[in-house]
Amino acid sequence: MKENDQEVARAVGALLESQRVGVLGTFGAGSPYCSLVGFSFEPGYGRLYFATTRATRKFANLSETGRVALLVDNRGNREEDLHEASAVTAVGPVTELTGREKDRGAAVHLTRHPSLAGFLESPTTALLALDVERYFLVRRFQEVMVLEVKR
Amino acid sequence: MNLLIPFDRLSEEDRPRAGGKAWALSRLGREGFPVPRGAVVPVEAYRAYVGPTGLRERILLELNRKPFEAMRWEEMWDAALRIRNLFLKTPLPESLRAALFAEIEGLFGNRPVAVRSSAPGEDSAGASFAGLHESFLNVRGASAILERIRLVWASLWSDGALLYRQELKLDVSESAMAVVVQELAEGERSGVAFSKSPVEEDVSLVEAVWGLNQGLVDGTVAPDRWVLDRSSGTLFKHIEAERSEAVRLAPEGTRKEPLLPELRNRPPLEDGEVGRVWSLSMEAEKRFGCPQDVEWTFLGGRPFLLQARPVTAGAKGEPGSRAWNLSLRRSFENLKVLRERIEKRLIPALVKEARDLSGVDLDSLEDEELAKVLEIREEALARWTKVYWDEFIPFAHGARLFGQVYNDRMQPEDPFRFIDLLRPGRMIGTDRNARLEEAAERLRQDPALRSSVTAFRDGRDEGDAAVFLEKVSYELGKDTDLALSGQETRRRLAGFLLEMAARPSLPKRSGEAREDLERAFLDRFQGMERTFAEELLDLARASYRLRDEDNIHLGRLERLRNEARDERLRRSGSGNVLSGGEAARAESNPIPVRPRQMVGSPAGPGLARGRARVVRDRRDLLEFKAGEILVCDAIDPNMTFAVPLCAAIVERRGGMLVHGAIIAREYGLPCVTGVPDATERIQSGDTLTVDGYLGIVVVHDPE
């Protein structure tokens, strides 16, 4: 990777590392929908995890389309955000985890969000994996770079 | 909030909010030095202006378009110009205005004052912002003073100040400015004194001019200079100036006037007075604990101190350095001298040298002779490139200086509107483009010729086409890169002309808008001011025009050097270096990171969508198809012949006066300059949307 490409990849990683909660975008029944979710990630940032109960609108939506977007940003709700804040949107297919994949994902997720232990154990909660196809990094108000995730 | 603090009420704790200059003046006053009465508008007032009006964030958005350290000086010029316009167009919040107005009126009434910057950190031992921020003399009345305060605030974001703060690694986002308002001491004689010379250890310096010292400080009036022994004050020597002018108060502001004949032969200071000024500077050094650079003026036989700051060492004039940039701030007078030099001496010499060097048949040379020719051409190119940076580029400041005057007077929505006023009737590049347009028009009119040229392009030689193309090449002139010998280049020229002919002829641009603008601008000036405005406009037009011509002439030297270099490479068997572009592109790997939106500076308003044509070499331009978007590293006037085919221009190099921006405005094309990595990130064939209003380039997903 060239230096300027590496810089983009580092910025994506740094943003994901710095935040704990993101905005999940789903689509269902003819309408878009957004929700706040706690997220975690595998080393290398190819796979992101989040959890939801199955009765939610977001779960219904993502079950319908099989795809989601997750926006992670560092805004501080200040005027300076316009030039200072950056955001990354991860896009890709989403799957509910089972078996050994679920054990692995739950371990990663709980390391980042220990307080979600009870929530994850509930039989009504689904642990989901977003296998990121690409990241969109937005900085400096208007600059947008696309990082393709290689598998 | 205390919005105006008199000097005698400032204390040590106030230093960060009052800035270095105000603090030094108040301390001098307290120590018993003669200092004109004054007060400071502290940084809180600045913050109360830029915060609630949203100006602060707009400034930071402007400066964060790209990493600050990646900005070229010319881009800083642009950003500074945009920011200055924001200040001009943003009124003070009413409550702040009313409060300041009352305090200023109460303290100064209608007495004439000086309004000067006093930035925190300014005039401290490590940093001297001398000359970087604006100051105004002879301002009367609270309304006028408030207006000047806004301009002093704006100068916090001047290109010079931005560069200097970048060099000192100061946090730009935290910058704030206090302003000194001080009663004007209308001195008969004025000057500066260094208790210790910035360049010589054991020496003090005193400089003096008749009248106000503004002329001395901005370099337009030469001072008498005295060199003294630093330890005893003994006079070593007196270097007399050629005294002919003095800066004095005008009804508003100041002006330069011819010196009365009886003063021309008299130094501004008598010997005894030199000693008094020197003593003042030494006394200031003693009080402040380090060598001082003071400004003074004689009023009623008594020297007053106008300013004191630590002596800082002078910077070297490397290209791109601060000192070099400061040289760009040459005053109008200096620019006039520079123009004379460039037009009368440098350009003719450059043209002659290129002509002299071109009369060599490279094919016929022995290897050693060829090496010698290459060496001579390399040397000439290097020498003229230096002249280009040292003299031509600083002269481009003439256009900027005009822009500033234009924007102050007209306060236009578009801070680059003034460029329309500078657009010339003709430029060399435009002439050549017009000849190409004529050739295309012939193809449009003559179907038989068109089919003959089409056949020629496709590899079937046709008599008519060969003659026609020969003639076009000849008319374009030997020095254009289009007019290369060889069948292949001729074929590419054929293809290019057919592309031009395939779209409708360009409408002739009317000069009407330019004349209206000129009239509207000049009508805002009366009397002497109008003469100055006319002279400045003339100078700015010369400055703008030379940006085109010097590039073309330098381009000739570059072409001569390249010819010799190519010939040598050819003989050493390294192959043709000129066709490297395509090969390099073909082997590029799939890139994991690709741009979606790239941000530069808006340099030509408009919106266009089309395929990218990344041009790395002038010859790539002959491949150009109508409606494509020209993406290049740095367009130069030798490349502009393809512009009539473009839908838009994207350039990596930034600035409003870079050639891409100028030529885009000429043709009314959307243009974005200063896009980092443009030619690396964008590939020929990518679909782009160029937003020339906002300075954004969108790279669309492959269809």
CSV table of N, CA and C in Angstrom, one decimal, chain A residues 19-119:
chain,number,residue,atom,x,y,z
A,19,GLN,N,-14.1,5.0,19.4
A,19,GLN,CA,-15.5,5.1,19.6
A,19,GLN,C,-16.1,3.8,20.1
A,20,ARG,N,-17.1,3.9,20.8
A,20,ARG,CA,-17.8,2.6,21.4
A,20,ARG,C,-19.2,2.4,20.8
A,21,VAL,N,-19.8,3.5,20.3
A,21,VAL,CA,-21.1,3.4,19.8
A,21,VAL,C,-21.2,4.0,18.4
A,22,GLY,N,-22.0,3.4,17.6
A,22,GLY,CA,-22.2,3.9,16.2
A,22,GLY,C,-23.7,4.0,15.9
A,23,VAL,N,-23.9,4.5,14.7
A,23,VAL,CA,-25.3,4.6,14.2
A,23,VAL,C,-25.5,3.5,13.1
A,24,LEU,N,-26.5,2.6,13.4
A,24,LEU,CA,-26.7,1.5,12.5
A,24,LEU,C,-27.8,2.0,11.5
A,25,GLY,N,-27.6,1.8,10.2
A,25,GLY,CA,-28.6,2.2,9.2
A,25,GLY,C,-29.1,0.9,8.6
A,26,THR,N,-30.5,0.8,8.6
A,26,THR,CA,-31.1,-0.4,8.0
A,26,THR,C,-32.2,0.1,7.1
A,27,PHE,N,-32.8,-0.8,6.4
A,27,PHE,CA,-34.0,-0.5,5.5
A,27,PHE,C,-35.0,-1.6,5.5
A,28,GLY,N,-36.2,-1.2,5.7
A,28,GLY,CA,-37.3,-2.3,5.7
A,28,GLY,C,-38.7,-1.7,5.6
A,29,ALA,N,-39.5,-2.5,5.0
A,29,ALA,CA,-40.9,-2.0,4.8
A,29,ALA,C,-41.0,-0.7,4.1
A,30,GLY,N,-40.1,-0.5,3.2
A,30,GLY,CA,-40.2,0.7,2.4
A,30,GLY,C,-39.6,1.9,3.0
A,31,SER,N,-38.9,1.8,4.2
A,31,SER,CA,-38.4,3.0,4.9
A,31,SER,C,-37.0,2.8,5.5
A,32,PRO,N,-36.2,3.8,5.4
A,32,PRO,CA,-34.9,3.7,6.2
A,32,PRO,C,-35.1,3.9,7.7
A,33,TYR,N,-34.1,3.4,8.4
A,33,TYR,CA,-34.3,3.5,9.9
A,33,TYR,C,-32.9,3.5,10.5
A,34,CYS,N,-32.7,4.3,11.6
A,34,CYS,CA,-31.4,4.4,12.2
A,34,CYS,C,-31.5,4.0,13.7
A,35,SER,N,-30.4,3.4,14.2
A,35,SER,CA,-30.4,3.0,15.7
A,35,SER,C,-29.0,3.2,16.2
A,36,LEU,N,-28.9,3.5,17.5
A,36,LEU,CA,-27.6,3.5,18.1
A,36,LEU,C,-27.2,2.1,18.6
A,37,VAL,N,-26.0,1.7,18.3
A,37,VAL,CA,-25.6,0.3,18.8
A,37,VAL,C,-24.2,0.4,19.3
A,38,GLY,N,-23.9,-0.4,20.3
A,38,GLY,CA,-22.5,-0.5,20.8
A,38,GLY,C,-21.8,-1.5,19.8
A,39,PHE,N,-20.6,-1.2,19.3
A,39,PHE,CA,-20.0,-2.1,18.4
A,39,PHE,C,-18.6,-2.5,18.8
A,40,SER,N,-18.1,-3.6,18.2
A,40,SER,CA,-16.7,-4.0,18.5
A,40,SER,C,-16.2,-4.6,17.2
A,41,PHE,N,-14.9,-5.0,17.1
A,41,PHE,CA,-14.4,-5.4,15.8
A,41,PHE,C,-13.2,-6.4,16.0
A,42,GLU,N,-13.0,-7.2,14.9
A,42,GLU,CA,-11.9,-8.1,14.9
A,42,GLU,C,-10.6,-7.3,14.5
A,43,PRO,N,-9.5,-7.7,15.0
A,43,PRO,CA,-8.2,-7.1,14.6
A,43,PRO,C,-8.2,-7.0,13.0
A,44,GLY,N,-7.8,-5.9,12.5
A,44,GLY,CA,-7.8,-5.7,11.0
A,44,GLY,C,-9.1,-5.0,10.5
A,45,TYR,N,-10.1,-5.0,11.4
A,45,TYR,CA,-11.3,-4.2,11.1
A,45,TYR,C,-12.2,-4.8,9.9
A,46,GLY,N,-12.0,-6.1,9.6
A,46,GLY,CA,-12.7,-6.6,8.5
A,46,GLY,C,-14.1,-7.0,8.9
A,47,ARG,N,-14.3,-7.3,10.2
A,47,ARG,CA,-15.6,-7.7,10.7
A,47,ARG,C,-16.0,-6.9,12.0
A,48,LEU,N,-17.2,-6.4,12.0
A,48,LEU,CA,-17.7,-5.6,13.1
A,48,LEU,C,-18.8,-6.4,13.8
A,49,TYR,N,-18.9,-6.2,15.1
A,49,TYR,CA,-20.0,-6.9,15.8
A,49,TYR,C,-20.9,-5.9,16.5
A,50,PHE,N,-22.2,-6.3,16.5
A,50,PHE,CA,-23.2,-5.6,17.4
A,50,PHE,C,-24.3,-6.5,17.8
A,51,ALA,N,-25.0,-6.1,18.8
A,51,ALA,CA,-26.1,-7.1,19.3
A,51,ALA,C,-27.4,-6.3,19.4
A,52,THR,N,-28.5,-7.1,19.2
A,52,THR,CA,-29.8,-6.5,19.3
A,52,THR,C,-30.8,-7.6,19.7
A,53,THR,N,-31.9,-7.3,20.3
A,53,THR,CA,-32.9,-8.3,20.5
A,53,THR,C,-33.7,-8.5,19.2
A,54,ARG,N,-34.2,-9.7,19.1
A,54,ARG,CA,-34.8,-10.0,17.8
A,54,ARG,C,-36.2,-9.3,17.5
A,55,ALA,N,-36.8,-8.8,18.6
A,55,ALA,CA,-38.1,-8.1,18.4
A,55,ALA,C,-38.0,-6.7,17.8
A,56,THR,N,-36.8,-6.2,17.6
A,56,THR,CA,-36.6,-4.8,17.2
A,56,THR,C,-36.9,-4.6,15.7
A,57,ARG,N,-37.1,-3.3,15.4
A,57,ARG,CA,-37.3,-3.0,14.0
A,57,ARG,C,-36.0,-3.2,13.2
A,58,LYS,N,-34.9,-2.9,13.9
A,58,LYS,CA,-33.6,-3.0,13.1
A,58,LYS,C,-33.3,-4.5,12.8
A,59,PHE,N,-33.7,-5.4,13.7
A,59,PHE,CA,-33.5,-6.8,13.4
A,59,PHE,C,-34.4,-7.2,12.3
A,60,ALA,N,-35.6,-6.8,12.3
A,60,ALA,CA,-36.6,-7.1,11.2
A,60,ALA,C,-36.0,-6.6,9.9
A,61,ASN,N,-35.6,-5.3,9.9
A,61,ASN,CA,-35.0,-4.7,8.7
A,61,ASN,C,-33.8,-5.5,8.1
A,62,LEU,N,-32.8,-5.8,9.0
A,62,LEU,CA,-31.6,-6.4,8.5
A,62,LEU,C,-31.9,-7.8,8.1
A,63,SER,N,-32.9,-8.5,8.7
A,63,SER,CA,-33.2,-9.8,8.3
A,63,SER,C,-33.8,-9.8,6.9
A,64,GLU,N,-34.5,-8.7,6.6
A,64,GLU,CA,-35.2,-8.6,5.3
A,64,GLU,C,-34.2,-8.3,4.2
A,65,THR,N,-33.2,-7.4,4.4
A,65,THR,CA,-32.3,-7.0,3.3
A,65,THR,C,-31.0,-7.8,3.4
A,66,GLY,N,-30.6,-8.2,4.6
A,66,GLY,CA,-29.3,-8.8,4.7
A,66,GLY,C,-28.1,-7.9,4.7
A,67,ARG,N,-28.4,-6.6,4.6
A,67,ARG,CA,-27.3,-5.6,4.5
A,67,ARG,C,-27.5,-4.4,5.5
A,68,VAL,N,-26.4,-3.9,6.0
A,68,VAL,CA,-26.5,-2.7,6.9
A,68,VAL,C,-25.4,-1.7,6.6
A,69,ALA,N,-25.5,-0.5,7.1
A,69,ALA,CA,-24.4,0.4,7.2
A,69,ALA,C,-24.3,0.8,8.6
A,70,LEU,N,-23.0,1.0,9.0
A,70,LEU,CA,-22.7,1.5,10.4
A,70,LEU,C,-21.9,2.7,10.4
A,71,LEU,N,-22.3,3.8,10.9
A,71,LEU,CA,-21.6,5.1,11.0
A,71,LEU,C,-21.0,5.3,12.3
A,72,VAL,N,-19.7,5.5,12.3
A,72,VAL,CA,-18.9,5.8,13.5
A,72,VAL,C,-18.3,7.1,13.4
A,73,ASP,N,-18.4,8.0,14.3
A,73,ASP,CA,-17.9,9.3,14.2
A,73,ASP,C,-17.4,9.9,15.5
A,74,ASN,N,-16.7,11.0,15.4
A,74,ASN,CA,-16.1,11.5,16.7
A,74,ASN,C,-16.6,13.0,16.9
A,75,ARG,N,-17.8,13.2,16.5
A,75,ARG,CA,-18.3,14.6,16.7
A,75,ARG,C,-18.5,14.9,18.2
A,76,GLY,N,-18.4,16.1,18.6
A,76,GLY,CA,-18.6,16.5,20.0
A,76,GLY,C,-19.7,17.4,20.3
A,77,ASN,N,-20.6,17.5,19.3
A,77,ASN,CA,-21.8,18.4,19.4
A,77,ASN,C,-21.3,19.8,19.6
A,78,ARG,N,-20.3,20.2,18.9
A,78,ARG,CA,-19.8,21.6,19.0
A,78,ARG,C,-19.7,22.2,17.5
A,79,GLU,N,-19.6,23.5,17.5
A,79,GLU,CA,-19.5,24.2,16.2
A,79,GLU,C,-18.3,23.6,15.4
A,80,GLU,N,-17.2,23.4,16.2
A,80,GLU,CA,-15.9,22.9,15.5
A,80,GLU,C,-16.1,21.6,14.8
A,81,ASP,N,-17.1,20.9,15.1
A,81,ASP,CA,-17.3,19.6,14.4
A,81,ASP,C,-17.3,19.7,12.9
A,82,LEU,N,-17.7,20.8,12.4
A,82,LEU,CA,-17.8,21.0,11.0
A,82,LEU,C,-16.4,20.8,10.4
A,83,HIS,N,-15.4,21.3,11.0
A,83,HIS,CA,-14.1,21.1,10.4
A,83,HIS,C,-13.3,20.0,11.1
A,84,GLU,N,-13.6,19.7,12.3
A,84,GLU,CA,-12.8,18.8,13.1
A,84,GLU,C,-13.3,17.3,13.1
A,85,ALA,N,-14.6,17.1,13.0
A,85,ALA,CA,-15.1,15.8,13.1
A,85,ALA,C,-14.8,14.9,11.9
A,86,SER,N,-14.6,13.6,12.1
A,86,SER,CA,-14.6,12.7,11.0
A,86,SER,C,-15.5,11.6,11.2
A,87,ALA,N,-15.9,10.9,10.2
A,87,ALA,CA,-16.9,9.8,10.3
A,87,ALA,C,-16.5,8.7,9.3
A,88,VAL,N,-16.7,7.5,9.8
A,88,VAL,CA,-16.5,6.4,8.8
A,88,VAL,C,-17.8,5.6,8.8
A,89,THR,N,-18.2,5.2,7.6
A,89,THR,CA,-19.3,4.4,7.4
A,89,THR,C,-18.9,3.0,6.8
A,90,ALA,N,-19.2,1.9,7.6
A,90,ALA,CA,-18.9,0.6,7.1
A,90,ALA,C,-20.2,0.0,6.4
A,91,VAL,N,-20.0,-0.6,5.3
A,91,VAL,CA,-21.1,-1.2,4.5
A,91,VAL,C,-20.8,-2.6,4.2
A,92,GLY,N,-21.8,-3.5,4.3
A,92,GLY,CA,-21.6,-4.9,3.9
A,92,GLY,C,-22.8,-5.8,4.3
A,93,PRO,N,-22.6,-7.1,4.1
A,93,PRO,CA,-23.7,-8.0,4.5
A,93,PRO,C,-23.6,-8.3,6.0
A,94,VAL,N,-24.7,-8.6,6.6
A,94,VAL,CA,-24.8,-8.8,8.0
A,94,VAL,C,-25.4,-10.2,8.2
A,95,THR,N,-24.8,-10.9,9.2
A,95,THR,CA,-25.3,-12.3,9.5
A,95,THR,C,-25.5,-12.5,11.1
A,96,GLU,N,-26.5,-13.2,11.5
A,96,GLU,CA,-26.6,-13.5,12.9
A,96,GLU,C,-25.7,-14.7,13.2
A,97,LEU,N,-24.9,-14.6,14.2
A,97,LEU,CA,-23.9,-15.6,14.5
A,97,LEU,C,-24.5,-16.7,15.4
A,98,THR,N,-23.9,-18.0,15.1
A,98,THR,CA,-24.3,-19.1,15.9
A,98,THR,C,-23.0,-19.9,16.2
A,99,GLY,N,-23.1,-20.8,17.2
A,99,GLY,CA,-22.1,-21.8,17.4
A,99,GLY,C,-20.7,-21.2,17.8
A,100,ARG,N,-19.7,-21.7,17.2
A,100,ARG,CA,-18.3,-21.3,17.6
A,100,ARG,C,-18.1,-19.8,17.2
A,101,GLU,N,-18.6,-19.4,16.0
A,101,GLU,CA,-18.5,-18.0,15.6
A,101,GLU,C,-19.1,-17.1,16.6
A,102,LYS,N,-20.2,-17.5,17.2
A,102,LYS,CA,-20.9,-16.7,18.1
A,102,LYS,C,-20.1,-16.6,19.4
A,103,ASP,N,-19.5,-17.7,19.8
A,103,ASP,CA,-18.6,-17.7,21.0
A,103,ASP,C,-17.5,-16.7,20.8
A,104,ARG,N,-16.8,-16.8,19.7
A,104,ARG,CA,-15.7,-15.9,19.4
A,104,ARG,C,-16.1,-14.5,19.4
A,105,GLY,N,-17.2,-14.2,18.7
A,105,GLY,CA,-17.8,-12.8,18.6
A,105,GLY,C,-18.1,-12.3,19.9
A,106,ALA,N,-18.8,-13.1,20.8
A,106,ALA,CA,-19.2,-12.6,22.1
A,106,ALA,C,-18.0,-12.3,22.9
A,107,ALA,N,-17.0,-13.1,22.8
A,107,ALA,CA,-15.7,-12.8,23.6
A,107,ALA,C,-15.2,-11.4,23.2
A,108,VAL,N,-15.1,-11.2,21.9
A,108,VAL,CA,-14.6,-9.9,21.4
A,108,VAL,C,-15.5,-8.7,21.9
A,109,HIS,N,-16.8,-9.0,21.7
A,109,HIS,CA,-17.7,-7.9,22.0
A,109,HIS,C,-17.7,-7.6,23.5
A,110,LEU,N,-17.6,-8.6,24.4
A,110,LEU,CA,-17.7,-8.3,25.8
A,110,LEU,C,-16.4,-7.7,26.3
A,111,THR,N,-15.3,-8.0,25.6
A,111,THR,CA,-14.0,-7.3,26.0
A,111,THR,C,-14.2,-5.8,25.9
A,112,ARG,N,-14.9,-5.4,24.8
A,112,ARG,CA,-15.1,-3.9,24.6
A,112,ARG,C,-16.3,-3.4,25.4
A,113,HIS,N,-17.3,-4.2,25.6
A,113,HIS,CA,-18.5,-3.8,26.3
A,113,HIS,C,-18.8,-4.7,27.5
A,114,PRO,N,-18.0,-4.8,28.5
A,114,PRO,CA,-18.3,-5.7,29.6
A,114,PRO,C,-19.7,-5.6,30.2
A,115,SER,N,-20.2,-4.4,30.2
A,115,SER,CA,-21.5,-4.2,30.8
A,115,SER,C,-22.7,-4.9,30.0
A,116,LEU,N,-22.4,-5.4,28.8
A,116,LEU,CA,-23.4,-6.0,28.0
A,116,LEU,C,-23.5,-7.5,28.3
A,117,ALA,N,-22.8,-8.0,29.3
A,117,ALA,CA,-22.7,-9.4,29.6
A,117,ALA,C,-24.1,-10.0,29.7
A,118,GLY,N,-25.0,-9.5,30.6
A,118,GLY,CA,-26.3,-10.0,30.8
A,118,GLY,C,-27.1,-10.0,29.5
A,119,PHE,N,-27.0,-8.9,28.8
A,119,PHE,CA,-27.8,-8.6,27.5
A,119,PHE,C,-27.4,-9.7,26.5
